[in-house]
PDB file of C-alpha atoms and ligand atoms in Angstrom:
ATOM      1  CA  MET A   1       0.791 -13.339   3.969  1.00 93.00           C
ATOM      2  CA  LEU A   2      -1.675 -10.905   2.417  1.00 98.00           C
ATOM      3  CA  LYS A   3      -3.428  -9.445   5.529  1.00 97.00           C
ATOM      4  CA  GLY A   4      -3.978  -5.917   5.376  1.00 95.00           C
ATOM      5  CA  LYS A   5      -3.836  -5.722   1.705  1.00 98.00           C
ATOM      6  CA  THR A   6      -6.514  -5.239  -0.763  1.00 98.00           C
ATOM      7  CA  ALA A   7      -7.400  -7.015  -4.005  1.00 99.00           C
ATOM      8  CA  LEU A   8      -9.673  -5.893  -6.725  1.00 99.00           C
ATOM      9  CA  VAL A   9     -10.488  -9.044  -9.097  1.00 99.00           C
ATOM     10  CA  THR A  10     -12.655  -8.050 -12.113  1.00 98.00           C
ATOM     11  CA  GLY A  11     -15.120 -10.619 -13.435  1.00 98.00           C
ATOM     12  CA  SER A  12     -15.148 -12.239 -10.082  1.00 98.00           C
ATOM     13  CA  THR A  13     -18.836 -13.253  -9.632  1.00 98.00           C
ATOM     14  CA  SER A  14     -17.960 -16.787 -11.216  1.00 96.00           C
ATOM     15  CA  GLY A  15     -15.316 -18.832 -12.470  1.00 96.00           C
ATOM     16  CA  ILE A  16     -11.789 -18.458 -12.417  1.00 98.00           C
ATOM     17  CA  GLY A  17     -12.038 -14.690 -10.964  1.00 98.00           C
ATOM     18  CA  LEU A  18     -13.952 -15.977  -7.911  1.00 98.00           C
ATOM     19  CA  ALA A  19     -11.686 -18.808  -7.119  1.00 98.00           C
ATOM     20  CA  ILE A  20      -8.785 -16.362  -7.275  1.00 98.00           C
ATOM     21  CA  ALA A  21     -10.549 -13.860  -5.151  1.00 98.00           C
ATOM     22  CA  LYS A  22     -10.991 -16.649  -2.496  1.00 98.00           C
ATOM     23  CA  SER A  23      -7.573 -17.881  -2.692  1.00 98.00           C
ATOM     24  CA  LEU A  24      -6.199 -14.219  -2.117  1.00 98.00           C
ATOM     25  CA  ALA A  25      -8.831 -14.017   0.663  1.00 98.00           C
ATOM     26  CA  GLN A  26      -7.652 -17.288   2.248  1.00 98.00           C
ATOM     27  CA  GLN A  27      -4.239 -15.361   2.655  1.00 98.00           C
ATOM     28  CA  GLY A  28      -6.046 -12.454   4.203  1.00 98.00           C
ATOM     29  CA  ALA A  29      -6.335 -10.143   1.584  1.00 98.00           C
ATOM     30  CA  ASN A  30      -9.676  -7.897   1.531  1.00 98.00           C
ATOM     31  CA  ILE A  31     -11.502  -8.182  -1.704  1.00 98.00           C
ATOM     32  CA  VAL A  32     -13.325  -5.916  -4.331  1.00 98.00           C
ATOM     33  CA  LEU A  33     -15.457  -8.294  -6.397  1.00 98.00           C
ATOM     34  CA  ASN A  34     -16.903  -7.248  -9.782  1.00 98.00           C
ATOM     35  CA  GLY A  35     -18.893  -8.858 -12.407  1.00 98.00           C
ATOM     36  CA  PHE A  36     -22.523  -9.737 -13.878  1.00 98.00           C
ATOM     37  CA  GLY A  37     -25.131 -11.994 -12.288  1.00 97.00           C
ATOM     38  CA  ASP A  38     -25.710 -12.655  -8.608  1.00 97.00           C
ATOM     39  CA  SER A  39     -23.083 -10.830  -6.504  1.00 98.00           C
ATOM     40  CA  ALA A  40     -24.726 -11.854  -2.760  1.00 98.00           C
ATOM     41  CA  ALA A  41     -23.425 -15.346  -2.810  1.00 98.00           C
ATOM     42  CA  PRO A  42     -19.837 -14.750  -4.061  1.00 98.00           C
ATOM     43  CA  LYS A  43     -19.577 -11.659  -1.573  1.00 98.00           C
ATOM     44  CA  ALA A  44     -20.876 -14.215   1.316  1.00 98.00           C
ATOM     45  CA  GLU A  45     -18.414 -16.849   0.108  1.00 98.00           C
ATOM     46  CA  VAL A  46     -15.237 -14.630   0.485  1.00 98.00           C
ATOM     47  CA  GLU A  47     -16.576 -13.002   3.750  1.00 98.00           C
ATOM     48  CA  ALA A  48     -16.911 -16.551   4.916  1.00 98.00           C
ATOM     49  CA  LEU A  49     -12.899 -16.507   4.837  1.00 98.00           C
ATOM     50  CA  GLY A  50     -12.826 -13.968   7.525  1.00 98.00           C
ATOM     51  CA  VAL A  51     -11.878 -10.830   5.308  1.00 98.00           C
ATOM     52  CA  ARG A  52     -13.903  -7.703   4.201  1.00 98.00           C
ATOM     53  CA  ALA A  53     -15.765  -7.929   0.770  1.00 98.00           C
ATOM     54  CA  GLU A  54     -17.201  -5.344  -1.191  1.00 98.00           C
ATOM     55  CA  TYR A  55     -18.872  -5.485  -4.932  1.00 98.00           C
ATOM     56  CA  HIS A  56     -18.907  -2.982  -7.593  1.00 98.00           C
ATOM     57  CA  GLY A  57     -20.863  -3.957 -10.717  1.00 98.00           C
ATOM     58  CA  ALA A  58     -19.025  -1.742 -13.214  1.00 98.00           C
ATOM     59  CA  ASP A  59     -19.228  -3.003 -16.962  1.00 98.00           C
ATOM     60  CA  MET A  60     -15.618  -3.455 -18.150  1.00 98.00           C
ATOM     61  CA  SER A  61     -16.515  -2.070 -21.554  1.00 98.00           C
ATOM     62  CA  LYS A  62     -17.325   1.174 -20.103  1.00 98.00           C
ATOM     63  CA  PRO A  63     -14.352   3.427 -19.131  1.00 98.00           C
ATOM     64  CA  GLU A  64     -16.137   5.694 -16.868  1.00 98.00           C
ATOM     65  CA  GLN A  65     -17.605   2.612 -14.701  1.00 98.00           C
ATOM     66  CA  ILE A  66     -14.306   1.611 -14.398  1.00 99.00           C
ATOM     67  CA  GLU A  67     -13.077   5.013 -13.016  1.00 98.00           C
ATOM     68  CA  ASP A  68     -16.078   4.897 -10.776  1.00 98.00           C
ATOM     69  CA  MET A  69     -15.051   1.225  -9.623  1.00 98.00           C
ATOM     70  CA  MET A  70     -11.533   2.266  -8.816  1.00 98.00           C
ATOM     71  CA  LYS A  71     -12.597   5.426  -6.977  1.00 98.00           C
ATOM     72  CA  PHE A  72     -15.022   3.187  -4.987  1.00 98.00           C
ATOM     73  CA  ALA A  73     -12.155   0.795  -4.198  1.00 98.00           C
ATOM     74  CA  ALA A  74      -9.900   3.548  -2.926  1.00 98.00           C
ATOM     75  CA  SER A  75     -12.735   4.961  -0.911  1.00 98.00           C
ATOM     76  CA  ARG A  76     -13.373   1.556   0.969  1.00 97.00           C
ATOM     77  CA  PHE A  77      -9.970   0.351   1.265  1.00 97.00           C
ATOM     78  CA  GLY A  78      -7.484   3.211   0.733  1.00 96.00           C
ATOM     79  CA  ARG A  79      -5.950   1.661  -2.400  1.00 96.00           C
ATOM     80  CA  VAL A  80      -5.917  -1.300  -4.313  1.00 98.00           C
ATOM     81  CA  ASP A  81      -2.525  -3.407  -3.749  1.00 98.00           C
ATOM     82  CA  ILE A  82      -3.415  -6.303  -5.934  1.00 99.00           C
ATOM     83  CA  LEU A  83      -5.289  -5.832  -9.254  1.00 99.00           C
ATOM     84  CA  VAL A  84      -6.185  -8.884 -11.098  1.00 99.00           C
ATOM     85  CA  ASN A  85      -7.650  -8.255 -14.485  1.00 99.00           C
ATOM     86  CA  ASN A  86      -9.963 -11.488 -15.210  1.00 98.00           C
ATOM     87  CA  ALA A  87     -12.986 -10.225 -16.917  1.00 98.00           C
ATOM     88  CA  GLY A  88     -13.485 -11.808 -20.274  1.00 98.00           C
ATOM     89  CA  ILE A  89     -15.893 -12.924 -22.828  1.00 96.00           C
ATOM     90  CA  GLN A  90     -15.533 -15.311 -26.137  1.00 95.00           C
ATOM     91  CA  HIS A  91     -17.146 -15.286 -29.443  1.00 95.00           C
ATOM     92  CA  VAL A  92     -16.334 -18.116 -31.903  1.00 94.00           C
ATOM     93  CA  ALA A  93     -16.876 -17.469 -35.819  1.00 97.00           C
ATOM     94  CA  LYS A  94     -14.774 -17.133 -38.800  1.00 98.00           C
ATOM     95  CA  VAL A  95     -13.149 -13.648 -39.418  1.00 98.00           C
ATOM     96  CA  GLU A  96     -15.489 -13.074 -42.455  1.00 98.00           C
ATOM     97  CA  ASP A  97     -18.476 -13.959 -40.270  1.00 98.00           C
ATOM     98  CA  PHE A  98     -17.309 -12.114 -37.075  1.00 98.00           C
ATOM     99  CA  PRO A  99     -19.736  -9.439 -35.867  1.00 98.00           C
ATOM    100  CA  THR A 100     -18.258  -6.381 -35.599  1.00 98.00           C
ATOM    101  CA  GLU A 101     -20.122  -5.499 -32.596  1.00 98.00           C
ATOM    102  CA  ARG A 102     -18.656  -8.778 -30.955  1.00 98.00           C
ATOM    103  CA  TRP A 103     -15.090  -7.713 -32.043  1.00 98.00           C
ATOM    104  CA  ASP A 104     -15.662  -4.460 -30.158  1.00 98.00           C
ATOM    105  CA  ALA A 105     -16.814  -5.829 -27.217  1.00 98.00           C
ATOM    106  CA  ILE A 106     -14.027  -8.574 -26.960  1.00 98.00           C
ATOM    107  CA  ILE A 107     -11.454  -6.004 -27.387  1.00 99.00           C
ATOM    108  CA  ALA A 108     -13.036  -3.520 -24.970  1.00 99.00           C
ATOM    109  CA  ILE A 109     -13.768  -6.249 -22.384  1.00 98.00           C
ATOM    110  CA  ASN A 110     -10.747  -8.684 -22.410  1.00 98.00           C
ATOM    111  CA  LEU A 111      -8.048  -6.073 -23.333  1.00 99.00           C
ATOM    112  CA  THR A 112      -8.754  -2.405 -22.953  1.00 99.00           C
ATOM    113  CA  SER A 113     -10.470  -2.710 -19.572  1.00 99.00           C
ATOM    114  CA  ALA A 114      -7.002  -3.803 -18.275  1.00 99.00           C
ATOM    115  CA  PHE A 115      -5.319  -0.780 -19.565  1.00 99.00           C
ATOM    116  CA  HIS A 116      -7.855   1.367 -17.600  1.00 99.00           C
ATOM    117  CA  THR A 117      -7.393  -0.530 -14.256  1.00 99.00           C
ATOM    118  CA  THR A 118      -3.862  -0.672 -14.673  1.00 99.00           C
ATOM    119  CA  ARG A 119      -3.231   2.889 -15.343  1.00 98.00           C
ATOM    120  CA  LEU A 120      -5.653   3.796 -12.380  1.00 98.00           C
ATOM    121  CA  ALA A 121      -4.101   1.397  -9.926  1.00 98.00           C
ATOM    122  CA  ILE A 122      -0.433   2.115 -10.667  1.00 98.00           C
ATOM    123  CA  PRO A 123       0.070   5.400  -9.005  1.00 98.00           C
ATOM    124  CA  ALA A 124      -0.973   4.293  -5.455  1.00 98.00           C
ATOM    125  CA  MET A 125       1.039   0.976  -6.069  1.00 98.00           C
ATOM    126  CA  ARG A 126       4.149   3.380  -6.834  1.00 98.00           C
ATOM    127  CA  GLU A 127       3.537   5.481  -3.923  1.00 98.00           C
ATOM    128  CA  ALA A 128       3.504   2.332  -1.573  1.00 98.00           C
ATOM    129  CA  ASN A 129       6.295   0.853  -3.515  1.00 98.00           C
ATOM    130  CA  TRP A 130       4.612  -2.586  -3.128  1.00 98.00           C
ATOM    131  CA  GLY A 131       1.816  -3.931  -5.986  1.00 98.00           C
ATOM    132  CA  ARG A 132       0.970  -6.696  -8.155  1.00 98.00           C
ATOM    133  CA  VAL A 133      -0.676  -6.752 -11.223  1.00 99.00           C
ATOM    134  CA  ILE A 134      -1.921 -10.183 -12.651  1.00 99.00           C
ATOM    135  CA  ASN A 135      -3.830 -10.237 -15.841  1.00 99.00           C
ATOM    136  CA  ILE A 136      -5.501 -13.329 -16.746  1.00 98.00           C
ATOM    137  CA  ALA A 137      -4.574 -13.904 -20.371  1.00 98.00           C
ATOM    138  CA  SER A 138      -4.814 -17.474 -21.764  1.00 98.00           C
ATOM    139  CA  ALA A 139      -2.905 -19.856 -23.937  1.00 98.00           C
ATOM    140  CA  HIS A 140      -4.465 -17.892 -26.634  1.00 98.00           C
ATOM    141  CA  GLY A 141      -2.242 -14.930 -25.632  1.00 98.00           C
ATOM    142  CA  LEU A 142       0.756 -16.949 -26.760  1.00 98.00           C
ATOM    143  CA  VAL A 143      -0.585 -19.073 -29.651  1.00 98.00           C
ATOM    144  CA  ALA A 144      -3.690 -18.882 -31.809  1.00 98.00           C
ATOM    145  CA  SER A 145      -6.614 -21.146 -32.811  1.00 97.00           C
ATOM    146  CA  ALA A 146      -9.033 -20.686 -35.566  1.00 98.00           C
ATOM    147  CA  GLN A 147     -12.288 -18.907 -35.487  1.00 97.00           C
ATOM    148  CA  LYS A 148     -11.088 -16.926 -32.348  1.00 98.00           C
ATOM    149  CA  SER A 149      -9.688 -13.848 -33.999  1.00 98.00           C
ATOM    150  CA  ALA A 150     -10.931 -11.073 -31.646  1.00 98.00           C
ATOM    151  CA  TYR A 151     -10.291 -13.328 -28.475  1.00 98.00           C
ATOM    152  CA  VAL A 152      -6.620 -14.216 -29.673  1.00 98.00           C
ATOM    153  CA  ALA A 153      -5.866 -10.553 -30.606  1.00 99.00           C
ATOM    154  CA  ALA A 154      -7.053  -9.113 -27.149  1.00 99.00           C
ATOM    155  CA  LYS A 155      -4.863 -11.845 -25.322  1.00 99.00           C
ATOM    156  CA  HIS A 156      -1.764 -11.259 -27.128  1.00 99.00           C
ATOM    157  CA  GLY A 157      -2.458  -7.543 -26.473  1.00 99.00           C
ATOM    158  CA  VAL A 158      -2.791  -8.360 -23.056  1.00 99.00           C
ATOM    159  CA  VAL A 159       0.425 -10.056 -22.991  1.00 99.00           C
ATOM    160  CA  GLY A 160       2.125  -7.045 -24.613  1.00 99.00           C
ATOM    161  CA  LEU A 161       0.639  -4.780 -22.115  1.00 99.00           C
ATOM    162  CA  THR A 162       1.807  -7.088 -19.222  1.00 99.00           C
ATOM    163  CA  LYS A 163       5.449  -6.764 -20.615  1.00 99.00           C
ATOM    164  CA  ALA A 164       5.292  -3.008 -21.141  1.00 99.00           C
ATOM    165  CA  VAL A 165       4.021  -1.989 -17.858  1.00 99.00           C
ATOM    166  CA  ALA A 166       6.212  -4.566 -16.132  1.00 99.00           C
ATOM    167  CA  LEU A 167       9.352  -2.566 -17.685  1.00 99.00           C
ATOM    168  CA  GLU A 168       8.006   0.616 -16.618  1.00 98.00           C
ATOM    169  CA  THR A 169       7.675  -0.513 -13.089  1.00 99.00           C
ATOM    170  CA  ALA A 170      10.801  -2.735 -12.988  1.00 98.00           C
ATOM    171  CA  THR A 171      12.856  -0.788 -10.290  1.00 98.00           C
ATOM    172  CA  THR A 172       9.820  -0.698  -7.838  1.00 98.00           C
ATOM    173  CA  GLY A 173       8.234  -3.079  -5.809  1.00 98.00           C
ATOM    174  CA  VAL A 174       5.426  -3.348  -8.234  1.00 99.00           C
ATOM    175  CA  THR A 175       5.282  -6.457 -10.402  1.00 99.00           C
ATOM    176  CA  VAL A 176       3.093  -7.135 -13.590  1.00 99.00           C
ATOM    177  CA  ASN A 177       2.622 -10.457 -14.974  1.00 99.00           C
ATOM    178  CA  ALA A 178       0.103 -12.605 -16.965  1.00 99.00           C
ATOM    179  CA  ILE A 179      -1.361 -16.263 -16.292  1.00 99.00           C
ATOM    180  CA  CYS A 180      -2.140 -18.319 -19.519  1.00 98.00           C
ATOM    181  CA  PRO A 181      -4.607 -20.865 -18.498  1.00 98.00           C
ATOM    182  CA  GLY A 182      -5.482 -23.738 -20.956  1.00 98.00           C
ATOM    183  CA  TRP A 183      -8.983 -25.253 -20.736  1.00 97.00           C
ATOM    184  CA  VAL A 184     -10.648 -24.624 -17.411  1.00 97.00           C
ATOM    185  CA  LEU A 185     -14.281 -26.040 -17.019  1.00 97.00           C
ATOM    186  CA  THR A 186     -15.947 -22.707 -16.353  1.00 94.00           C
ATOM    187  CA  ALA A 187     -19.370 -21.257 -17.887  1.00 91.00           C
ATOM    188  CA  LEU A 188     -17.211 -19.646 -20.823  1.00 87.00           C
ATOM    189  CA  VAL A 189     -15.862 -23.137 -21.855  1.00 93.00           C
ATOM    190  CA  GLN A 190     -19.050 -25.178 -20.854  1.00 95.00           C
ATOM    191  CA  LYS A 191     -20.819 -23.180 -23.579  1.00 93.00           C
ATOM    192  CA  GLN A 192     -18.178 -24.091 -26.325  1.00 91.00           C
ATOM    193  CA  ILE A 193     -18.532 -27.731 -25.415  1.00 95.00           C
ATOM    194  CA  ASP A 194     -22.439 -27.621 -25.530  1.00 96.00           C
ATOM    195  CA  ASP A 195     -22.249 -25.759 -28.711  1.00 95.00           C
ATOM    196  CA  ARG A 196     -19.862 -28.229 -30.087  1.00 94.00           C
ATOM    197  CA  ALA A 197     -22.167 -31.303 -28.913  1.00 96.00           C
ATOM    198  CA  ALA A 198     -25.021 -29.701 -30.723  1.00 96.00           C
ATOM    199  CA  ARG A 199     -23.159 -28.799 -33.863  1.00 95.00           C
ATOM    200  CA  GLU A 200     -21.571 -32.130 -34.276  1.00 96.00           C
ATOM    201  CA  GLY A 201     -24.627 -34.211 -32.861  1.00 97.00           C
ATOM    202  CA  ILE A 202     -22.410 -36.043 -30.177  1.00 97.00           C
ATOM    203  CA  THR A 203     -22.831 -36.324 -26.377  1.00 97.00           C
ATOM    204  CA  VAL A 204     -21.640 -33.678 -24.231  1.00 96.00           C
ATOM    205  CA  ALA A 205     -18.923 -36.158 -22.761  1.00 95.00           C
ATOM    206  CA  GLN A 206     -17.869 -36.806 -26.301  1.00 97.00           C
ATOM    207  CA  ALA A 207     -17.351 -33.121 -27.029  1.00 96.00           C
ATOM    208  CA  GLN A 208     -15.465 -32.466 -24.022  1.00 96.00           C
ATOM    209  CA  ASN A 209     -13.002 -35.068 -24.560  1.00 95.00           C
ATOM    210  CA  ASP A 210     -12.700 -33.870 -28.054  1.00 96.00           C
ATOM    211  CA  LEU A 211     -11.928 -30.382 -27.029  1.00 95.00           C
ATOM    212  CA  LEU A 212      -9.178 -31.498 -24.426  1.00 97.00           C
ATOM    213  CA  GLY A 213      -7.852 -33.966 -26.947  1.00 97.00           C
ATOM    214  CA  GLU A 214      -7.348 -31.417 -29.722  1.00 96.00           C
ATOM    215  CA  LYS A 215      -5.105 -28.914 -27.551  1.00 97.00           C
ATOM    216  CA  GLN A 216      -4.477 -30.068 -24.033  1.00 97.00           C
ATOM    217  CA  PRO A 217      -1.843 -32.915 -23.836  1.00 97.00           C
ATOM    218  CA  SER A 218      -2.654 -33.634 -20.056  1.00 97.00           C
ATOM    219  CA  LEU A 219      -6.207 -34.491 -21.478  1.00 96.00           C
ATOM    220  CA  GLN A 220      -7.303 -32.839 -17.967  1.00 96.00           C
ATOM    221  CA  PHE A 221      -8.776 -29.325 -17.320  1.00 97.00           C
ATOM    222  CA  THR A 222      -6.770 -26.882 -15.371  1.00 98.00           C
ATOM    223  CA  THR A 223      -8.589 -26.342 -12.242  1.00 98.00           C
ATOM    224  CA  VAL A 224      -9.633 -22.626 -10.881  1.00 98.00           C
ATOM    225  CA  GLU A 225      -8.044 -23.895  -7.348  1.00 98.00           C
ATOM    226  CA  GLN A 226      -4.741 -24.161  -9.308  1.00 98.00           C
ATOM    227  CA  LEU A 227      -4.771 -20.776 -10.772  1.00 98.00           C
ATOM    228  CA  GLY A 228      -5.685 -19.342  -7.435  1.00 98.00           C
ATOM    229  CA  GLY A 229      -2.577 -20.982  -6.058  1.00 98.00           C
ATOM    230  CA  LEU A 230      -0.377 -19.270  -9.128  1.00 98.00           C
ATOM    231  CA  ALA A 231      -1.791 -16.175  -8.222  1.00 99.00           C
ATOM    232  CA  VAL A 232      -1.096 -16.280  -4.494  1.00 98.00           C
ATOM    233  CA  PHE A 233       2.689 -17.298  -5.348  1.00 98.00           C
ATOM    234  CA  LEU A 234       2.813 -14.239  -7.728  1.00 98.00           C
ATOM    235  CA  CYS A 235       1.941 -12.149  -4.680  1.00 98.00           C
ATOM    236  CA  SER A 236       4.437 -13.936  -2.342  1.00 98.00           C
ATOM    237  CA  PRO A 237       8.042 -12.405  -1.942  1.00 98.00           C
ATOM    238  CA  ALA A 238       9.208 -15.403  -3.798  1.00 98.00           C
ATOM    239  CA  ALA A 239       7.983 -13.802  -7.184  1.00 98.00           C
ATOM    240  CA  ASP A 240       9.348 -10.361  -6.384  1.00 98.00           C
ATOM    241  CA  GLN A 241      11.741 -10.878  -9.580  1.00 98.00           C
ATOM    242  CA  VAL A 242       8.897 -12.462 -11.657  1.00 98.00           C
ATOM    243  CA  ARG A 243       8.289  -9.514 -13.955  1.00 98.00           C
ATOM    244  CA  GLY A 244       6.730  -9.293 -17.268  1.00 99.00           C
ATOM    245  CA  GLN A 245       6.118 -12.971 -17.639  1.00 98.00           C
ATOM    246  CA  ALA A 246       3.255 -14.774 -19.397  1.00 98.00           C
ATOM    247  CA  TRP A 247       2.980 -17.893 -17.148  1.00 98.00           C
ATOM    248  CA  ALA A 248       1.055 -20.701 -19.081  1.00 98.00           C
ATOM    249  CA  MET A 249      -0.925 -23.334 -16.768  1.00 98.00           C
ATOM    250  CA  ASP A 250      -2.196 -25.149 -19.606  1.00 98.00           C
ATOM    251  CA  GLY A 251      -1.489 -29.035 -19.283  1.00 98.00           C
ATOM    252  CA  GLY A 252       1.234 -28.636 -22.097  1.00 98.00           C
ATOM    253  CA  TRP A 253      -0.795 -26.852 -24.578  1.00 98.00           C
ATOM    254  CA  THR A 254       1.803 -24.197 -25.602  1.00 98.00           C
ATOM    255  CA  ALA A 255       4.620 -26.734 -25.178  1.00 98.00           C
ATOM    256  CA  GLN A 256       3.709 -28.264 -28.419  1.00 97.00           C
TER     257      GLN A 256
HETATM  258  P1  LIG B 301     -16.600 -17.042 -16.720  1.00 92.44           P
HETATM  259  O1  LIG B 301     -17.746 -16.595 -17.669  1.00 92.44           O
HETATM  260  O2  LIG B 301     -16.954 -18.133 -15.393  1.00 92.44           O
HETATM  261  O3  LIG B 301     -16.208 -15.368 -15.826  1.00 92.44           O
HETATM  262  C1  LIG B 301     -16.246 -14.165 -16.573  1.00 92.44           C
HETATM  263  C2  LIG B 301     -16.543 -13.208 -15.380  1.00 92.44           C
HETATM  264  O4  LIG B 301     -16.375 -11.993 -16.074  1.00 92.44           O
HETATM  265  C3  LIG B 301     -17.738 -13.384 -14.918  1.00 92.44           C
HETATM  266  O5  LIG B 301     -17.781 -12.787 -13.482  1.00 92.44           O
HETATM  267  C4  LIG B 301     -18.628 -12.371 -15.667  1.00 92.44           C
HETATM  268  O6  LIG B 301     -19.789 -11.731 -14.818  1.00 92.44           O
HETATM  269  C5  LIG B 301     -17.564 -11.401 -16.013  1.00 92.44           C
HETATM  270  N1  LIG B 301     -17.863 -10.381 -16.967  1.00 92.44           N
HETATM  271  C6  LIG B 301     -18.163 -10.562 -18.240  1.00 92.44           C
HETATM  272  N2  LIG B 301     -18.578  -9.586 -19.062  1.00 92.44           N
HETATM  273  C7  LIG B 301     -18.161  -8.420 -18.153  1.00 92.44           C
HETATM  274  C8  LIG B 301     -18.266  -6.983 -18.313  1.00 92.44           C
HETATM  275  N3  LIG B 301     -18.601  -6.416 -19.252  1.00 92.44           N
HETATM  276  N4  LIG B 301     -17.897  -6.395 -17.127  1.00 92.44           N
HETATM  277  C9  LIG B 301     -17.667  -6.955 -15.861  1.00 92.44           C
HETATM  278  N5  LIG B 301     -17.681  -8.353 -15.864  1.00 92.44           N
HETATM  279  C10 LIG B 301     -17.898  -9.076 -16.743  1.00 92.44           C
HETATM  280  O7  LIG B 301     -15.273 -17.121 -17.264  1.00 92.44           O
HETATM  281  P2  LIG B 301     -13.783 -17.962 -16.834  1.00 92.44           P
HETATM  282  O8  LIG B 301     -13.686 -18.932 -17.794  1.00 92.44           O
HETATM  283  O9  LIG B 301     -13.752 -17.824 -15.600  1.00 92.44           O
HETATM  284  O10 LIG B 301     -13.021 -16.688 -17.469  1.00 92.44           O
HETATM  285  C11 LIG B 301     -12.201 -15.577 -16.909  1.00 92.44           C
HETATM  286  C12 LIG B 301     -10.978 -15.219 -17.482  1.00 92.44           C
HETATM  287  O11 LIG B 301     -10.180 -16.360 -17.743  1.00 92.44           O
HETATM  288  C13 LIG B 301     -11.341 -14.822 -18.874  1.00 92.44           C
HETATM  289  O12 LIG B 301     -10.622 -13.643 -19.186  1.00 92.44           O
HETATM  290  C14 LIG B 301     -11.038 -15.818 -19.630  1.00 92.44           C
HETATM  291  O13 LIG B 301     -10.793 -15.304 -21.039  1.00 92.44           O
HETATM  292  C15 LIG B 301      -9.864 -16.397 -19.065  1.00 92.44           C
HETATM  293  N6  LIG B 301      -9.578 -17.720 -19.536  1.00 92.44           N
HETATM  294  C16 LIG B 301     -10.539 -18.750 -19.440  1.00 92.44           C
HETATM  295  C17 LIG B 301     -10.147 -20.173 -19.933  1.00 92.44           C
HETATM  296  C18 LIG B 301     -10.966 -21.071 -19.572  1.00 92.44           C
HETATM  297  O14 LIG B 301     -10.719 -22.214 -20.058  1.00 92.44           O
HETATM  298  N7  LIG B 301     -12.141 -21.120 -19.072  1.00 92.44           N
HETATM  299  C19 LIG B 301      -9.069 -20.513 -20.453  1.00 92.44           C
HETATM  300  C20 LIG B 301      -7.887 -19.119 -20.580  1.00 92.44           C
HETATM  301  C21 LIG B 301      -8.452 -17.795 -20.106  1.00 92.44           C
END
């Protein structure tokens, strides 16, 4: 379905981003990977699916590095047809204790980076009259939790950005949508589970059950493969008129 297209996925060296990159590669898309840590293994995993993969290590908190990454993608593949804004970080603290440096980093990486990649990707998408922007927001783009002021503000911001750009592109073949996962068992969430177990003096398994029980009625994690499947759907012709949506995949979290 996506043969000949190029997908750039930010924060795709692990977790949700890597799974979405692989799901798009399975449909034939060439991939630009980004993120910290080891890039050789993720690149090899994508290439094993029979597509071309490139890696750019831009720090999503640095606009000039984002510009360099977008130029790099265009130079290697001509243009970016599918942009997945996925890079994200978390920090948990009450607002009065929230380190201002963590606030700035979360807003920069989880929200402002999507503004930069989007503004740089849209012109070529408009010219081709086809494009997909998929923003990985969160259930926290729709509802809040205590101690996550920066993350909730950034993710609500991502949902707003999604709607605004979807309206600006509404008469074109470019669609812009957000995906709002509930709990997904990745490094980002494992850290919160481990911190909770240590703080409350309970086992990791108990902390995991408590975490799910608090928010996610299905009591099951959303999987990275399920999120990859939704991203593929949003790239399909069936999704041509899905525009400006914040699509939850959260085991019922935001139905409550
Ligand atoms: P993860 O920690 O496994 O992956 C995060 C990715 O972002 C990694 O590749 C990391 O290297 C990259 N990254 C971090 N800071 C970066 C920076 N400054 N520049 C470039 N790359 C950077 O986490 P994940 O759970 O896969 O999270 C992916 C996205 O999904 C995030 O936006 C997160 O907010 C969102 N999300 C996750 C969950 C969940 O339960 N795991 C739920 C809802 C939304």
